[in-house]
Amino acid sequence: AQRVTQPEKLLSVFKGAPVELKCNYSYSGSPELFWYVQYSRQRLQLLLRHISRESIKGFTADLNKGETSFHLKKPFAQEEDSAMYYCALYNFNKFYFGSGTKLNVKP
Amino acid sequence: DGGITQSPKYLFRKEGQNVTLSCEQNLNHDAMYWYRQDPGQGLRLIYYSQIVNDFQKGDIAEGYSVSREKKESFPLTVTSAQKNPTAFYLCASMGRSSYNSPLHFGNGTRLTVT
């Protein structure tokens, strides 16, 4: 069965520090993986997808099939990055979400 | 302005009553989804629909029902059989490709049952 695990419920860093939000998945095939973000009082929205290998708002995420991970990284966190982040796996017409990590960037 | 509209934003019901949550989209998306969001549990899939007049159960469908009579609409009924109905409910839609048109979410409905 597909499963997405985000081990950290809360991650607090200072502004300018590097940040890494962890995501591990269990899936036997070639996964489609995404990061979604929910800022305060806003709806959930797509941040980035692994297949496009893009950098959005300074965030990147690399798919590591050997470790079955898709960690989200940013070298220098900003206060506006404070939000709830969800890792998601898409397979057979369904999205499976992790439990989410709340990122708090302190001034 | 294209998007997904969920209504109402807040809903209060007495235990034992059925309640229907509305979800409408004007994105011309084929697929629509209902998720339940509980603290510490992320999003759990209730029902999803790939095309009109067809829908499938998700991981936690018990106590819920849906219909998909129109492409734009995917209402969710929380029945009295749902043991823990108080939650935040999110509706989402997606186009034909997860790459070109990933999940778009509504603003959610917070249901409180007492």
PDB file of N, CA and C in Angstrom, chain A residues 9 32 34 36 38 42-44 46 49 51-52 86 90 92-99, chain B residues 4 33 35 37 40-43 45 48 50 59 90 94 98-100 102-103 105-107:
ATOM      1  N   LYS A   9       6.354  16.954  13.036  1.00  0.00           N
ATOM      2  CA  LYS A   9       5.106  17.705  13.064  1.00  0.00           C
ATOM      3  C   LYS A   9       5.388  19.196  13.042  1.00  0.00           C
ATOM      4  N   GLU A  32       4.884   9.627  -8.574  1.00  0.00           N
ATOM      5  CA  GLU A  32       4.747  11.050  -8.855  1.00  0.00           C
ATOM      6  C   GLU A  32       4.612  11.739  -7.503  1.00  0.00           C
ATOM      7  N   PHE A  34       4.784  15.269  -4.939  1.00  0.00           N
ATOM      8  CA  PHE A  34       4.492  16.691  -4.899  1.00  0.00           C
ATOM      9  C   PHE A  34       4.696  17.230  -3.485  1.00  0.00           C
ATOM     10  N   TYR A  36       2.839  20.276  -1.294  1.00  0.00           N
ATOM     11  CA  TYR A  36       1.793  21.276  -1.208  1.00  0.00           C
ATOM     12  C   TYR A  36       2.040  22.121   0.038  1.00  0.00           C
ATOM     13  N   GLN A  38       0.342  25.270   2.712  1.00  0.00           N
ATOM     14  CA  GLN A  38      -0.839  26.018   3.156  1.00  0.00           C
ATOM     15  C   GLN A  38      -0.381  27.146   4.062  1.00  0.00           C
ATOM     16  N   GLN A  42      -4.972  30.746   3.930  1.00  0.00           N
ATOM     17  CA  GLN A  42      -5.037  30.511   2.491  1.00  0.00           C
ATOM     18  C   GLN A  42      -5.321  29.038   2.234  1.00  0.00           C
ATOM     19  N   ARG A  43      -5.738  28.748   1.034  1.00  0.00           N
ATOM     20  CA  ARG A  43      -6.028  27.360   0.694  1.00  0.00           C
ATOM     21  C   ARG A  43      -4.745  26.603   0.375  1.00  0.00           C
ATOM     22  N   LEU A  44      -4.829  25.298   0.459  1.00  0.00           N
ATOM     23  CA  LEU A  44      -3.712  24.448   0.063  1.00  0.00           C
ATOM     24  C   LEU A  44      -3.368  24.694  -1.401  1.00  0.00           C
ATOM     25  N   LEU A  46      -0.238  23.976  -4.643  1.00  0.00           N
ATOM     26  CA  LEU A  46       0.945  23.250  -5.078  1.00  0.00           C
ATOM     27  C   LEU A  46       2.186  24.114  -4.901  1.00  0.00           C
ATOM     28  N   ARG A  49       6.623  19.980  -7.906  1.00  0.00           N
ATOM     29  CA  ARG A  49       6.440  18.580  -8.271  1.00  0.00           C
ATOM     30  C   ARG A  49       7.789  18.021  -8.712  1.00  0.00           C
ATOM     31  N   ILE A  51       8.693  15.877 -10.929  1.00  0.00           N
ATOM     32  CA  ILE A  51       8.946  15.581 -12.329  1.00  0.00           C
ATOM     33  C   ILE A  51       9.469  16.799 -13.084  1.00  0.00           C
ATOM     34  N   SER A  52       9.172  17.976 -12.599  1.00  0.00           N
ATOM     35  CA  SER A  52       9.623  19.161 -13.312  1.00  0.00           C
ATOM     36  C   SER A  52      10.961  19.672 -12.797  1.00  0.00           C
ATOM     37  N   TYR A  86       2.804  19.827   3.105  1.00  0.00           N
ATOM     38  CA  TYR A  86       2.366  18.446   2.937  1.00  0.00           C
ATOM     39  C   TYR A  86       3.078  17.811   1.749  1.00  0.00           C
ATOM     40  N   TYR A  90       1.078  10.630  -5.895  1.00  0.00           N
ATOM     41  CA  TYR A  90      -0.058  10.405  -6.794  1.00  0.00           C
ATOM     42  C   TYR A  90       0.094   9.054  -7.474  1.00  0.00           C
ATOM     43  N   PHE A  92      -2.618   5.937  -9.436  1.00  0.00           N
ATOM     44  CA  PHE A  92      -3.934   5.383  -9.755  1.00  0.00           C
ATOM     45  C   PHE A  92      -5.065   6.351  -9.405  1.00  0.00           C
ATOM     46  N   ASN A  93      -4.928   7.560  -9.890  1.00  0.00           N
ATOM     47  CA  ASN A  93      -5.982   8.570  -9.771  1.00  0.00           C
ATOM     48  C   ASN A  93      -6.207   9.088  -8.354  1.00  0.00           C
ATOM     49  N   LYS A  94      -5.329   8.752  -7.438  1.00  0.00           N
ATOM     50  CA  LYS A  94      -5.498   9.224  -6.056  1.00  0.00           C
ATOM     51  C   LYS A  94      -4.228   9.886  -5.548  1.00  0.00           C
ATOM     52  N   PHE A  95      -4.438  10.896  -4.720  1.00  0.00           N
ATOM     53  CA  PHE A  95      -3.326  11.541  -4.034  1.00  0.00           C
ATOM     54  C   PHE A  95      -3.293  11.048  -2.589  1.00  0.00           C
ATOM     55  N   TYR A  96      -2.108  10.639  -2.143  1.00  0.00           N
ATOM     56  CA  TYR A  96      -1.912  10.231  -0.755  1.00  0.00           C
ATOM     57  C   TYR A  96      -1.045  11.294  -0.084  1.00  0.00           C
ATOM     58  N   PHE A  97      -1.529  11.797   1.039  1.00  0.00           N
ATOM     59  CA  PHE A  97      -0.831  12.882   1.715  1.00  0.00           C
ATOM     60  C   PHE A  97      -0.182  12.414   3.011  1.00  0.00           C
ATOM     61  N   GLY A  98       0.940  13.055   3.334  1.00  0.00           N
ATOM     62  CA  GLY A  98       1.522  12.863   4.648  1.00  0.00           C
ATOM     63  C   GLY A  98       0.758  13.667   5.679  1.00  0.00           C
ATOM     64  N   SER A  99       1.165  13.546   6.927  1.00  0.00           N
ATOM     65  CA  SER A  99       0.447  14.214   8.013  1.00  0.00           C
ATOM     66  C   SER A  99       0.817  15.688   8.142  1.00  0.00           C
TER      67      SER A  99
ATOM     68  N   ILE B   4     -12.400  26.705  -7.124  1.00  0.00           N
ATOM     69  CA  ILE B   4     -13.286  25.768  -6.435  1.00  0.00           C
ATOM     70  C   ILE B   4     -13.940  26.487  -5.273  1.00  0.00           C
ATOM     71  N   TYR B  33     -12.345  15.454  -5.730  1.00  0.00           N
ATOM     72  CA  TYR B  33     -11.974  14.683  -4.542  1.00  0.00           C
ATOM     73  C   TYR B  33     -12.544  15.328  -3.283  1.00  0.00           C
ATOM     74  N   TYR B  35     -11.571  15.306   0.826  1.00  0.00           N
ATOM     75  CA  TYR B  35     -10.634  14.913   1.871  1.00  0.00           C
ATOM     76  C   TYR B  35     -11.145  15.392   3.210  1.00  0.00           C
ATOM     77  N   GLN B  37      -9.585  16.552   6.898  1.00  0.00           N
ATOM     78  CA  GLN B  37      -8.336  16.991   7.512  1.00  0.00           C
ATOM     79  C   GLN B  37      -8.521  17.060   9.013  1.00  0.00           C
ATOM     80  N   GLY B  40      -2.858  16.506  12.981  1.00  0.00           N
ATOM     81  CA  GLY B  40      -1.876  15.435  13.119  1.00  0.00           C
ATOM     82  C   GLY B  40      -2.084  14.249  12.197  1.00  0.00           C
ATOM     83  N   GLN B  41      -3.134  14.285  11.387  1.00  0.00           N
ATOM     84  CA  GLN B  41      -3.404  13.142  10.506  1.00  0.00           C
ATOM     85  C   GLN B  41      -3.341  13.490   9.034  1.00  0.00           C
ATOM     86  N   GLY B  42      -3.071  14.708   8.715  1.00  0.00           N
ATOM     87  CA  GLY B  42      -2.986  15.076   7.312  1.00  0.00           C
ATOM     88  C   GLY B  42      -4.334  15.009   6.629  1.00  0.00           C
ATOM     89  N   LEU B  43      -4.306  14.736   5.341  1.00  0.00           N
ATOM     90  CA  LEU B  43      -5.525  14.658   4.541  1.00  0.00           C
ATOM     91  C   LEU B  43      -5.824  13.192   4.243  1.00  0.00           C
ATOM     92  N   LEU B  45      -8.475  10.595   2.226  1.00  0.00           N
ATOM     93  CA  LEU B  45      -9.393  10.599   1.103  1.00  0.00           C
ATOM     94  C   LEU B  45     -10.705   9.920   1.464  1.00  0.00           C
ATOM     95  N   TYR B  48     -13.726   9.953  -4.371  1.00  0.00           N
ATOM     96  CA  TYR B  48     -13.245  10.681  -5.526  1.00  0.00           C
ATOM     97  C   TYR B  48     -14.030  10.264  -6.759  1.00  0.00           C
ATOM     98  N   GLN B  50     -13.789  10.439 -11.120  1.00  0.00           N
ATOM     99  CA  GLN B  50     -12.992  10.739 -12.312  1.00  0.00           C
ATOM    100  C   GLN B  50     -13.834  11.334 -13.430  1.00  0.00           C
ATOM    101  N   ASP B  59     -10.198   6.041   1.334  1.00  0.00           N
ATOM    102  CA  ASP B  59      -9.767   5.255   2.477  1.00  0.00           C
ATOM    103  C   ASP B  59     -10.733   5.301   3.667  1.00  0.00           C
ATOM    104  N   LEU B  90     -12.156  19.179   2.935  1.00  0.00           N
ATOM    105  CA  LEU B  90     -11.585  19.848   1.774  1.00  0.00           C
ATOM    106  C   LEU B  90     -12.012  19.161   0.488  1.00  0.00           C
ATOM    107  N   MET B  94      -8.953  18.145 -10.240  1.00  0.00           N
ATOM    108  CA  MET B  94      -7.754  17.989 -11.043  1.00  0.00           C
ATOM    109  C   MET B  94      -8.126  17.792 -12.498  1.00  0.00           C
ATOM    110  N   SER B  98      -1.925  14.919 -13.930  1.00  0.00           N
ATOM    111  CA  SER B  98      -1.458  15.394 -12.629  1.00  0.00           C
ATOM    112  C   SER B  98      -0.293  16.353 -12.796  1.00  0.00           C
ATOM    113  N   TYR B  99       0.414  16.266 -13.938  1.00  0.00           N
ATOM    114  CA  TYR B  99       1.549  17.157 -14.152  1.00  0.00           C
ATOM    115  C   TYR B  99       1.073  18.525 -14.621  1.00  0.00           C
ATOM    116  N   ASN B 100       0.206  18.540 -15.618  1.00  0.00           N
ATOM    117  CA  ASN B 100      -0.228  19.816 -16.186  1.00  0.00           C
ATOM    118  C   ASN B 100      -1.256  20.526 -15.317  1.00  0.00           C
ATOM    119  N   PRO B 102      -2.262  19.877 -11.527  1.00  0.00           N
ATOM    120  CA  PRO B 102      -2.326  19.183 -10.241  1.00  0.00           C
ATOM    121  C   PRO B 102      -3.527  19.619  -9.413  1.00  0.00           C
ATOM    122  N   LEU B 103      -3.665  19.019  -8.263  1.00  0.00           N
ATOM    123  CA  LEU B 103      -4.813  19.270  -7.412  1.00  0.00           C
ATOM    124  C   LEU B 103      -4.994  20.756  -7.080  1.00  0.00           C
ATOM    125  N   PHE B 105      -7.441  23.099  -4.621  1.00  0.00           N
ATOM    126  CA  PHE B 105      -8.263  22.934  -3.430  1.00  0.00           C
ATOM    127  C   PHE B 105      -9.231  24.084  -3.225  1.00  0.00           C
ATOM    128  N   GLY B 106     -10.347  23.749  -2.576  1.00  0.00           N
ATOM    129  CA  GLY B 106     -11.244  24.767  -2.094  1.00  0.00           C
ATOM    130  C   GLY B 106     -10.770  25.296  -0.747  1.00  0.00           C
ATOM    131  N   ASN B 107     -11.533  26.205  -0.164  1.00  0.00           N
ATOM    132  CA  ASN B 107     -11.166  26.790   1.124  1.00  0.00           C
ATOM    133  C   ASN B 107     -11.624  25.958   2.311  1.00  0.00           C
TER     134      ASN B 107
END
